[in-house]
Short mmCIF file of C-alpha atoms in Angstrom, two decimals:
data_model
loop_
_atom_site.label_atom_id
_atom_site.label_comp_id
_atom_site.label_asym_id
_atom_site.label_seq_id
_atom_site.Cartn_x
_atom_site.Cartn_y
_atom_site.Cartn_z
CA MET A 23 -34.24 20.15 4.04
CA SER A 24 -37.88 20.99 3.23
CA LEU A 25 -39.51 24.19 4.45
CA THR A 26 -43.26 24.64 4.90
CA LEU A 27 -45.20 27.83 5.68
CA TYR A 28 -48.72 27.45 7.07
CA SER A 29 -50.64 30.63 6.25
CA LEU A 30 -54.26 31.86 6.24
CA CYS A 31 -56.93 31.80 3.53
CA GLY A 32 -60.68 31.99 3.11
CA THR A 33 -62.55 29.63 0.76
CA ASP A 34 -59.94 30.25 -1.98
CA PRO A 35 -56.54 28.76 -1.06
CA ASN A 36 -54.95 30.78 -3.86
CA ARG A 37 -55.63 34.05 -2.04
CA PRO A 38 -53.81 33.90 1.33
CA PHE A 39 -54.34 37.31 2.95
CA SER A 40 -52.90 37.45 6.50
CA PRO A 41 -50.56 40.41 7.07
CA HIS A 42 -48.39 38.35 9.42
CA CYS A 43 -48.07 35.50 6.90
CA TRP A 44 -47.18 37.89 4.08
CA LYS A 45 -44.27 39.17 6.19
CA ILE A 46 -42.93 35.61 6.21
CA VAL A 47 -43.56 34.93 2.51
CA MET A 48 -41.40 37.98 1.79
CA ALA A 49 -38.82 37.04 4.44
CA LEU A 50 -38.42 33.52 3.03
CA HIS A 51 -37.93 34.90 -0.50
CA HIS A 52 -35.51 37.52 0.90
CA LYS A 53 -33.45 34.69 2.42
CA GLY A 54 -33.57 32.84 -0.90
CA LEU A 55 -35.23 29.80 0.70
CA ALA A 56 -37.53 27.50 -1.28
CA PHE A 57 -40.74 26.71 0.59
CA GLU A 58 -44.19 25.21 0.20
CA GLU A 59 -47.07 27.44 1.37
CA ARG A 60 -50.10 25.69 2.86
CA PRO A 61 -52.93 28.20 3.39
CA LEU A 62 -55.50 27.15 5.99
CA PRO A 63 -58.92 28.53 6.97
CA PHE A 64 -59.07 30.04 10.49
CA THR A 65 -60.78 27.01 12.01
CA GLU A 66 -58.26 24.52 10.55
CA ILE A 67 -55.22 26.22 12.13
CA PRO A 68 -55.56 24.48 15.54
CA LYS A 69 -55.42 21.10 13.75
CA ALA A 70 -52.14 21.81 11.92
CA GLU A 71 -48.96 20.22 13.25
CA GLU A 72 -50.83 18.59 16.14
CA GLY A 73 -52.03 21.90 17.54
CA PHE A 74 -48.60 23.54 17.64
CA SER A 75 -50.03 27.08 17.50
CA LYS A 76 -53.43 28.77 17.54
CA THR A 77 -52.24 31.29 14.98
CA VAL A 78 -50.36 31.38 11.69
CA PRO A 79 -47.76 31.88 10.38
CA ILE A 80 -46.18 28.60 11.41
CA VAL A 81 -42.96 27.51 9.74
CA ARG A 82 -41.72 23.93 9.69
CA ASP A 83 -38.04 23.77 8.76
CA GLY A 84 -37.07 20.10 8.80
CA ASP A 85 -37.64 19.02 12.41
CA ARG A 86 -38.03 22.56 13.71
CA LEU A 87 -41.42 24.29 14.21
CA VAL A 88 -41.66 28.04 14.83
CA SER A 89 -44.74 30.27 15.15
CA ASP A 90 -45.25 34.08 15.40
CA SER A 91 -44.00 36.21 12.52
CA PHE A 92 -41.28 38.04 14.47
CA GLN A 93 -40.00 34.81 16.06
CA ILE A 94 -39.88 33.23 12.61
CA ALA A 95 -37.87 36.17 11.24
CA LEU A 96 -35.44 35.90 14.18
CA TYR A 97 -35.18 32.13 13.59
CA LEU A 98 -34.46 32.57 9.87
CA GLU A 99 -31.80 35.20 10.60
CA GLU A 100 -30.07 32.89 13.05
CA ALA A 101 -30.49 29.66 11.07
CA TYR A 102 -29.39 31.19 7.75
CA PRO A 103 -26.71 33.75 8.68
CA ASP A 104 -24.98 33.49 5.28
CA HIS A 105 -28.16 34.39 3.37
CA PRO A 106 -29.16 38.07 2.94
CA SER A 107 -29.85 39.70 6.32
CA LEU A 108 -33.45 40.54 7.30
CA PHE A 109 -32.37 43.19 9.82
CA GLY A 110 -29.09 44.81 8.77
CA GLY A 111 -27.51 44.38 12.18
CA GLU A 112 -28.55 44.52 15.84
CA GLY A 113 -29.87 48.08 15.70
CA GLY A 114 -32.17 47.19 12.83
CA LYS A 115 -33.37 44.05 14.60
CA ALA A 116 -34.24 46.00 17.74
CA ALA A 117 -35.93 48.87 15.87
CA ALA A 118 -38.08 46.37 13.94
CA ARG A 119 -40.02 45.81 17.18
CA LEU A 120 -41.07 49.47 17.17
CA VAL A 121 -41.98 49.18 13.49
CA GLU A 122 -44.12 46.15 14.41
CA GLY A 123 -45.78 48.23 17.12
CA TYR A 124 -46.45 51.06 14.66
CA ALA A 125 -47.94 48.63 12.11
CA GLN A 126 -50.13 46.79 14.60
CA HIS A 127 -51.32 49.71 16.71
CA ILE A 128 -51.47 52.67 14.30
CA VAL A 129 -51.97 51.13 10.84
CA HIS A 130 -53.82 47.83 11.45
CA PRO A 131 -56.77 49.37 13.34
CA VAL A 132 -57.75 51.58 10.40
CA ILE A 133 -57.22 48.73 7.90
CA THR A 134 -59.46 46.52 10.06
CA ARG A 135 -62.20 49.15 9.85
CA ILE A 136 -61.89 49.22 6.04
CA ALA A 137 -61.53 45.49 5.41
CA VAL A 138 -63.28 43.53 8.17
CA TYR A 139 -66.55 43.02 6.29
CA ASP A 140 -64.75 42.04 3.06
CA ILE A 141 -62.66 39.51 5.00
CA HIS A 142 -65.86 37.98 6.39
CA GLN A 143 -67.21 37.58 2.84
CA MET A 144 -64.07 35.62 1.81
CA LEU A 145 -64.57 32.95 4.50
CA GLY A 146 -66.40 29.63 4.61
CA PRO A 147 -69.37 29.13 7.00
CA SER A 148 -67.45 27.82 10.06
CA ASP A 149 -64.83 30.51 9.72
CA GLN A 150 -67.52 33.17 9.32
CA ASP A 151 -69.05 32.22 12.67
CA TYR A 152 -65.68 32.33 14.44
CA PHE A 153 -64.66 35.55 12.71
CA ARG A 154 -67.92 37.43 13.33
CA ASN A 155 -68.01 36.49 17.01
CA SER A 156 -64.38 37.30 17.76
CA ARG A 157 -64.22 40.53 15.72
CA GLU A 158 -67.56 41.95 16.84
CA LYS A 159 -66.49 41.41 20.46
CA ARG A 160 -63.16 43.15 19.81
CA LEU A 161 -64.68 46.04 17.83
CA GLY A 162 -67.77 46.52 19.99
CA LYS A 163 -69.91 46.79 16.83
CA THR A 164 -71.47 44.45 14.28
CA LEU A 165 -69.46 43.90 11.09
CA GLU A 166 -72.26 45.67 9.22
CA GLU A 167 -71.99 48.73 11.50
CA VAL A 168 -68.22 48.89 10.91
CA HIS A 169 -68.78 48.49 7.15
CA ALA A 170 -71.26 51.38 7.14
CA GLU A 171 -68.42 53.68 8.33
CA ARG A 172 -65.97 52.44 5.71
CA ALA A 173 -65.63 55.79 3.90
CA SER A 174 -64.45 57.53 7.07
CA ALA A 175 -61.92 54.73 7.71
CA ILE A 176 -60.55 55.13 4.16
CA ALA A 177 -60.31 58.88 4.76
CA ALA A 178 -58.34 58.25 7.97
CA LEU A 179 -55.75 55.95 6.37
CA PRO A 180 -53.35 58.49 4.76
CA ALA A 181 -52.62 60.27 8.07
CA GLN A 182 -51.70 56.98 9.77
CA LEU A 183 -49.16 56.35 7.00
CA GLN A 184 -47.47 59.76 7.35
CA PRO A 185 -44.43 58.23 9.18
CA LEU A 186 -43.79 56.02 6.14
CA ARG A 187 -44.21 58.99 3.79
CA HIS A 188 -41.75 60.99 5.93
CA MET A 189 -39.15 58.17 5.68
CA LEU A 190 -39.69 57.98 1.90
CA GLY A 191 -38.54 61.60 1.63
CA PHE A 192 -35.04 60.32 2.41
CA GLN A 193 -34.74 56.74 1.10
CA PRO A 194 -36.62 54.14 -1.01
CA PHE A 195 -37.14 51.51 1.72
CA ILE A 196 -37.36 51.39 5.54
CA GLY A 197 -34.24 49.22 5.19
CA GLY A 198 -32.48 52.07 3.33
CA GLN A 199 -31.50 51.51 -0.32
CA THR A 200 -32.85 47.94 -0.19
CA PRO A 201 -35.71 46.36 1.80
CA LEU A 202 -35.43 44.64 5.17
CA PHE A 203 -37.93 42.84 7.42
CA ALA A 204 -39.21 46.24 8.64
CA ASP A 205 -40.47 46.87 5.09
CA TYR A 206 -42.18 43.49 5.02
CA ILE A 207 -43.96 44.31 8.30
CA LEU A 208 -45.70 47.31 6.72
CA PHE A 209 -45.97 45.65 3.31
CA GLY A 210 -47.89 42.84 5.00
CA ALA A 211 -50.41 45.38 6.34
CA LEU A 212 -51.10 46.98 2.95
CA GLN A 213 -51.01 43.63 1.11
CA TRP A 214 -53.72 42.41 3.52
CA LEU A 215 -55.78 45.50 2.60
CA ARG A 216 -55.13 45.00 -1.14
CA ILE A 217 -56.07 41.31 -1.27
CA THR A 218 -59.17 41.60 0.91
CA THR A 219 -60.60 44.82 -0.58
CA GLY A 220 -58.99 45.00 -4.04
CA SER A 221 -57.15 48.28 -3.38
CA ILE A 222 -54.89 50.07 -0.90
CA HIS A 223 -57.20 53.09 -1.16
CA LEU A 224 -54.45 55.70 -1.57
CA PRO A 225 -54.26 58.34 -4.32
CA ASP A 226 -51.94 57.94 -7.31
CA GLY A 227 -48.76 59.89 -6.72
CA ASP A 228 -48.70 59.12 -2.99
CA PRO A 229 -45.10 58.09 -2.20
CA VAL A 230 -46.54 55.20 -0.16
CA VAL A 231 -48.09 53.83 -3.38
CA GLY A 232 -44.66 54.03 -5.04
CA TRP A 233 -43.06 52.13 -2.16
CA PHE A 234 -45.83 49.52 -2.14
CA GLU A 235 -45.43 48.98 -5.90
CA ARG A 236 -41.67 48.52 -5.39
CA CYS A 237 -42.43 45.90 -2.74
CA LEU A 238 -44.86 44.11 -5.10
CA GLU A 239 -42.02 43.85 -7.66
CA LEU A 240 -39.58 42.26 -5.19
CA HIS A 241 -38.65 38.58 -5.36
CA GLU A 242 -39.96 38.07 -8.91
CA GLY A 243 -43.25 39.77 -8.11
CA ALA A 244 -44.19 37.36 -5.30
CA GLY A 245 -46.65 39.84 -3.81
CA ARG A 246 -48.31 40.70 -7.11
CA GLN A 247 -49.05 37.06 -7.92
CA VAL A 248 -51.98 37.12 -5.48
CA ALA A 249 -54.78 39.55 -6.23
CA MET B 6 -11.26 70.36 19.28
CA SER B 7 -14.16 72.26 20.87
CA LEU B 8 -17.77 71.27 20.25
CA THR B 9 -20.73 73.67 20.57
CA LEU B 10 -24.45 72.86 20.44
CA TYR B 11 -26.84 75.73 19.72
CA SER B 12 -30.23 74.83 21.16
CA LEU B 13 -33.56 76.52 21.97
CA CYS B 14 -34.81 78.24 25.12
CA GLY B 15 -37.40 80.73 26.29
CA THR B 16 -36.53 83.52 28.73
CA ASP B 17 -34.67 81.01 30.96
CA PRO B 18 -31.49 79.74 29.29
CA ASN B 19 -31.31 76.95 31.89
CA ARG B 20 -34.43 75.28 30.52
CA PRO B 21 -33.76 74.37 26.87
CA PHE B 22 -36.85 72.50 25.65
CA SER B 23 -36.67 71.67 21.93
CA PRO B 24 -37.28 67.97 21.17
CA HIS B 25 -34.81 68.06 18.29
CA CYS B 26 -32.08 69.64 20.45
CA TRP B 27 -32.62 67.09 23.23
CA LYS B 28 -31.95 64.31 20.72
CA ILE B 29 -28.53 65.85 20.13
CA VAL B 30 -27.76 66.49 23.82
CA MET B 31 -28.32 62.75 24.37
CA ALA B 32 -26.42 61.79 21.20
CA LEU B 33 -23.37 63.85 22.21
CA HIS B 34 -23.34 62.26 25.67
CA HIS B 35 -23.82 58.82 24.05
CA LYS B 36 -20.73 59.46 21.94
CA GLY B 37 -18.85 60.58 25.04
CA LEU B 38 -18.13 64.01 23.56
CA ALA B 39 -17.68 67.09 25.73
CA PHE B 40 -19.66 70.09 24.46
CA GLU B 41 -20.85 73.54 25.37
CA GLU B 42 -24.60 74.12 24.99
CA ARG B 43 -25.71 77.63 23.96
CA PRO B 44 -29.50 77.91 24.20
CA LEU B 45 -31.00 80.67 22.04
CA PRO B 46 -34.49 82.23 21.88
CA PHE B 47 -36.33 81.54 18.59
CA THR B 48 -35.65 85.00 17.18
CA GLU B 49 -31.90 84.85 17.91
CA ILE B 50 -31.36 81.62 15.92
CA PRO B 51 -31.00 83.35 12.51
CA LYS B 52 -28.17 85.48 13.94
CA ALA B 53 -26.10 82.52 15.16
CA GLU B 54 -23.06 81.46 13.13
CA GLU B 55 -23.74 84.16 10.51
CA GLY B 56 -27.18 82.82 9.66
CA PHE B 57 -26.03 79.26 9.03
CA SER B 58 -29.49 77.77 9.73
CA LYS B 59 -32.99 79.02 10.48
CA THR B 60 -33.48 76.19 12.99
CA VAL B 61 -31.64 74.55 15.84
CA PRO B 62 -29.96 72.22 16.68
CA ILE B 63 -26.77 73.51 15.09
CA VAL B 64 -23.49 71.84 16.00
CA ARG B 65 -20.10 73.46 15.52
CA ASP B 66 -17.32 70.89 15.72
CA GLY B 67 -14.06 72.79 15.18
CA ASP B 68 -14.39 74.22 11.67
CA ARG B 69 -17.41 72.12 10.78
CA LEU B 70 -21.02 73.35 11.08
CA VAL B 71 -23.98 70.95 10.83
CA SER B 72 -27.71 71.59 11.30
CA ASP B 73 -30.79 69.32 11.47
CA SER B 74 -30.90 66.70 14.22
CA PHE B 75 -30.73 63.65 11.94
CA GLN B 76 -27.90 65.12 9.87
CA ILE B 77 -26.01 65.88 13.08
CA ALA B 78 -26.48 62.27 14.29
CA LEU B 79 -25.21 60.98 10.92
CA TYR B 80 -22.27 63.39 11.14
CA LEU B 81 -21.35 62.26 14.66
CA GLU B 82 -21.57 58.59 13.66
CA GLU B 83 -19.22 59.19 10.73
CA ALA B 84 -16.83 61.58 12.47
CA TYR B 85 -16.52 59.46 15.65
CA PRO B 86 -16.71 55.84 14.43
CA ASP B 87 -14.68 54.53 17.37
CA HIS B 88 -17.10 55.99 19.94
CA PRO B 89 -20.31 54.08 20.86
CA SER B 90 -22.59 53.72 17.83
CA LEU B 91 -25.80 55.77 17.64
CA PHE B 92 -27.45 53.36 15.19
CA GLY B 93 -26.17 49.81 15.71
CA GLY B 94 -25.46 49.26 12.04
CA GLU B 95 -26.96 50.20 8.68
CA GLY B 96 -30.37 48.62 9.36
CA GLY B 97 -30.74 50.65 12.53
CA LYS B 98 -29.66 53.84 10.78
CA ALA B 99 -32.25 53.36 8.04
CA ALA B 100 -35.07 52.39 10.43
CA ALA B 101 -34.37 55.51 12.53
CA ARG B 102 -35.93 57.55 9.69
CA LEU B 103 -39.22 55.73 10.20
CA VAL B 104 -38.93 56.27 13.96
CA GLU B 105 -38.40 59.98 13.22
CA GLY B 106 -41.54 59.92 11.06
CA TYR B 107 -43.51 58.23 13.83
CA ALA B 108 -42.30 60.77 16.41
CA GLN B 109 -42.96 63.81 14.25
CA HIS B 110 -46.26 62.80 12.66
CA ILE B 111 -47.99 60.63 15.28
CA VAL B 112 -46.57 61.77 18.64
CA HIS B 113 -45.59 65.45 18.12
CA PRO B 114 -49.06 66.62 16.97
CA VAL B 115 -50.72 65.54 20.22
CA ILE B 116 -47.85 66.95 22.32
CA THR B 117 -48.21 70.25 20.46
CA ARG B 118 -51.90 70.35 21.41
CA ILE B 119 -51.01 69.76 25.08
CA ALA B 120 -47.99 72.08 25.31
CA VAL B 121 -48.32 74.90 22.80
CA TYR B 122 -49.82 77.43 25.21
CA ASP B 123 -47.27 76.60 27.94
CA ILE B 124 -44.45 77.03 25.44
CA HIS B 125 -45.80 80.48 24.56
CA GLN B 126 -45.73 81.43 28.25
CA MET B 127 -42.02 80.49 28.50
CA LEU B 128 -40.99 82.95 25.74
CA GLY B 129 -39.89 86.57 25.72
CA PRO B 130 -42.03 89.19 23.90
CA SER B 131 -40.38 89.01 20.44
CA ASP B 132 -40.44 85.24 20.49
CA GLN B 133 -44.08 85.26 21.61
CA ASP B 134 -45.10 87.28 18.56
CA TYR B 135 -43.22 84.96 16.20
CA PHE B 136 -44.49 81.83 17.95
CA ARG B 137 -48.15 82.88 18.12
CA ASN B 138 -48.24 83.89 14.46
CA SER B 139 -46.52 80.80 13.10
CA ARG B 140 -48.31 78.27 15.34
CA GLU B 141 -51.81 79.73 15.02
CA LYS B 142 -51.38 79.65 11.22
CA ARG B 143 -50.24 76.02 11.36
CA LEU B 144 -52.94 74.90 13.82
CA GLY B 145 -55.78 76.92 12.35
CA LYS B 146 -56.81 78.02 15.87
CA THR B 147 -55.71 80.56 18.47
CA LEU B 148 -53.35 79.27 21.15
CA GLU B 149 -56.13 79.85 23.67
CA GLU B 150 -58.56 77.71 21.64
CA VAL B 151 -56.02 74.88 21.51
CA HIS B 152 -55.38 75.26 25.26
CA ALA B 153 -59.11 74.99 25.99
CA GLU B 154 -59.05 71.47 24.48
CA ARG B 155 -55.99 70.38 26.46
CA ALA B 156 -57.79 67.64 28.44
CA SER B 157 -58.83 65.84 25.26
CA ALA B 158 -55.27 66.05 23.91
CA ILE B 159 -53.93 64.53 27.14
CA ALA B 160 -56.53 61.78 26.83
CA ALA B 161 -55.38 61.09 23.26
CA LEU B 162 -51.68 60.73 24.13
CA PRO B 163 -51.55 57.12 25.46
CA ALA B 164 -52.95 55.61 22.23
CA GLN B 165 -50.34 57.41 20.12
CA LEU B 166 -47.63 55.82 22.28
CA GLN B 167 -48.97 52.26 21.88
CA PRO B 168 -46.18 51.33 19.40
CA LEU B 169 -43.59 52.18 22.06
CA ARG B 170 -45.52 50.20 24.68
CA HIS B 171 -45.68 47.22 22.28
CA MET B 172 -41.89 47.33 21.79
CA LEU B 173 -41.37 47.54 25.57
CA GLY B 174 -43.11 44.17 25.90
CA PHE B 175 -39.97 42.65 24.36
CA GLN B 176 -36.99 44.83 25.30
CA PRO B 177 -36.01 47.81 27.50
CA PHE B 178 -35.02 50.24 24.71
CA ILE B 179 -35.82 50.80 21.01
CA GLY B 180 -32.11 50.06 20.57
CA GLY B 181 -32.58 46.68 22.29
CA GLN B 182 -30.80 46.10 25.61
CA THR B 183 -29.20 49.56 25.46
CA PRO B 184 -30.41 52.84 23.95
CA LEU B 185 -29.66 54.13 20.45
CA PHE B 186 -30.51 57.34 18.59
CA ALA B 187 -34.03 55.98 17.92
CA ASP B 188 -34.64 56.14 21.70
CA TYR B 189 -33.39 59.71 21.81
CA ILE B 190 -35.81 60.66 19.01
CA LEU B 191 -38.81 59.67 21.15
CA PHE B 192 -37.16 60.75 24.40
CA GLY B 193 -36.80 64.21 22.87
CA ALA B 194 -40.55 64.34 22.27
CA LEU B 195 -41.50 63.43 25.85
CA GLN B 196 -38.71 65.55 27.35
CA TRP B 197 -40.14 68.52 25.42
CA LEU B 198 -43.55 67.76 26.96
CA ARG B 199 -42.04 67.34 30.45
CA ILE B 200 -40.03 70.58 30.44
CA THR B 201 -42.75 72.75 28.93
CA THR B 202 -45.72 71.39 30.93
CA GLY B 203 -44.08 69.85 34.03
CA SER B 204 -45.29 66.30 33.31
CA ILE B 205 -45.51 63.65 30.60
CA HIS B 206 -49.18 63.15 31.55
CA LEU B 207 -49.08 59.34 31.63
CA PRO B 208 -50.29 57.15 34.49
CA ASP B 209 -47.85 55.53 36.94
CA GLY B 210 -47.19 51.96 35.91
CA ASP B 211 -47.35 52.75 32.19
CA PRO B 212 -44.32 50.98 30.64
CA VAL B 213 -43.64 54.19 28.68
CA VAL B 214 -43.09 55.97 32.02
CA GLY B 215 -40.59 53.26 33.00
CA TRP B 216 -38.71 53.69 29.72
CA PHE B 217 -38.74 57.49 30.02
CA GLU B 218 -37.35 57.29 33.56
CA ARG B 219 -34.58 54.97 32.30
CA CYS B 220 -33.76 57.57 29.65
CA LEU B 221 -33.68 60.36 32.27
CA GLU B 222 -31.07 58.32 34.20
CA LEU B 223 -28.76 57.90 31.18
CA HIS B 224 -25.49 59.80 30.86
CA GLU B 225 -25.35 60.78 34.53
CA GLY B 226 -28.92 62.00 34.55
CA ALA B 227 -28.38 64.58 31.79
CA GLY B 228 -32.11 64.72 30.98
CA ARG B 229 -33.20 65.03 34.62
CA GLN B 230 -30.97 68.04 35.25
CA VAL B 231 -33.46 70.27 33.42
CA ALA B 232 -36.95 70.49 34.88
#
């Protein structure tokens, strides 16, 4: 059975950068499933799979189509129960929703402020129009105004990651001794920052850097292959 | 076998308020274990159990003494494996450390700014001296200066709880359909705010209020019995 992941790219299809798609790249490797990744520009997504979803990731697994990163993770866990678990049981599955909330509402906003202008520069002309309009509306500022405050956003990042640093005082991964989907949720956020801006903007010696490097090594260095 | 929980109070032993101790009150009820709670003022803690721990909660279970809320939860899970689980498996246990980090480093700081002066007013004279010195050093301001900015701290609270609100869009508890220790970690934070200031300072209709009320109802209304 063939498995396809539709993800997001700018003009360079070899540099997919979406945090939500990176969660699924890691989840598919975690499950030991072979897949073909098809990165799409923003404005091509509505044309994929006859308009199945306005957003990526989308996974086609044989006849089955699934969108939304968390729904895909739940699907993979159910469809491949004999492969390594993404959640480590029902408690882990439930708690991953709070981890998703932490990533999207505490970590993503500061990453957006650091990376939004760089993301714009990676896109083709049609995507740039869509991206500028939608993001400037959401942020209430021009991309250039956000970019001008980049240094203060970078300075704000470490405090937002303090929960992760706290956890790392006790164990190497959010999943415990080995990673689970909860790790990939936050890995996706920092991988998005790394690919779009060239750095995760944290000082050497920060335990979060150590954890992120461990994640980049996972699954034969799948995360490190894109820079 | 008799079980004792040493917790924290001000001048009124009927109003224990520590977030970390409330986690354990809920965890003990969750496990269906009878216990005697002995609330202590800050400056009496070092005298309990021959100076076993500088902080509460401390649990004595027969001959066994355990301190630190997370260590106590781990102890209860291991010592009472046939009672309802606090973690829902290994993935839930591991993720609870990130939830603890989120509570302590994203939610607690804003609660401290709202409640610190009220906490001071609940304490006896010796405790007030200890509390003022240690907290003013940590906060870099007098308690009165922090209290003067209380309205802005209250205004900042809802955004820090957005991860919880996000999760509540999918399920009624962090534990899923029923609560787990991860819920008690964040319940402890808001219960601390409620007991020390009389309110959790969130608008009616906020899903976080709905979740907090569900937590107050748990275990025969154990949380609601203290106001």
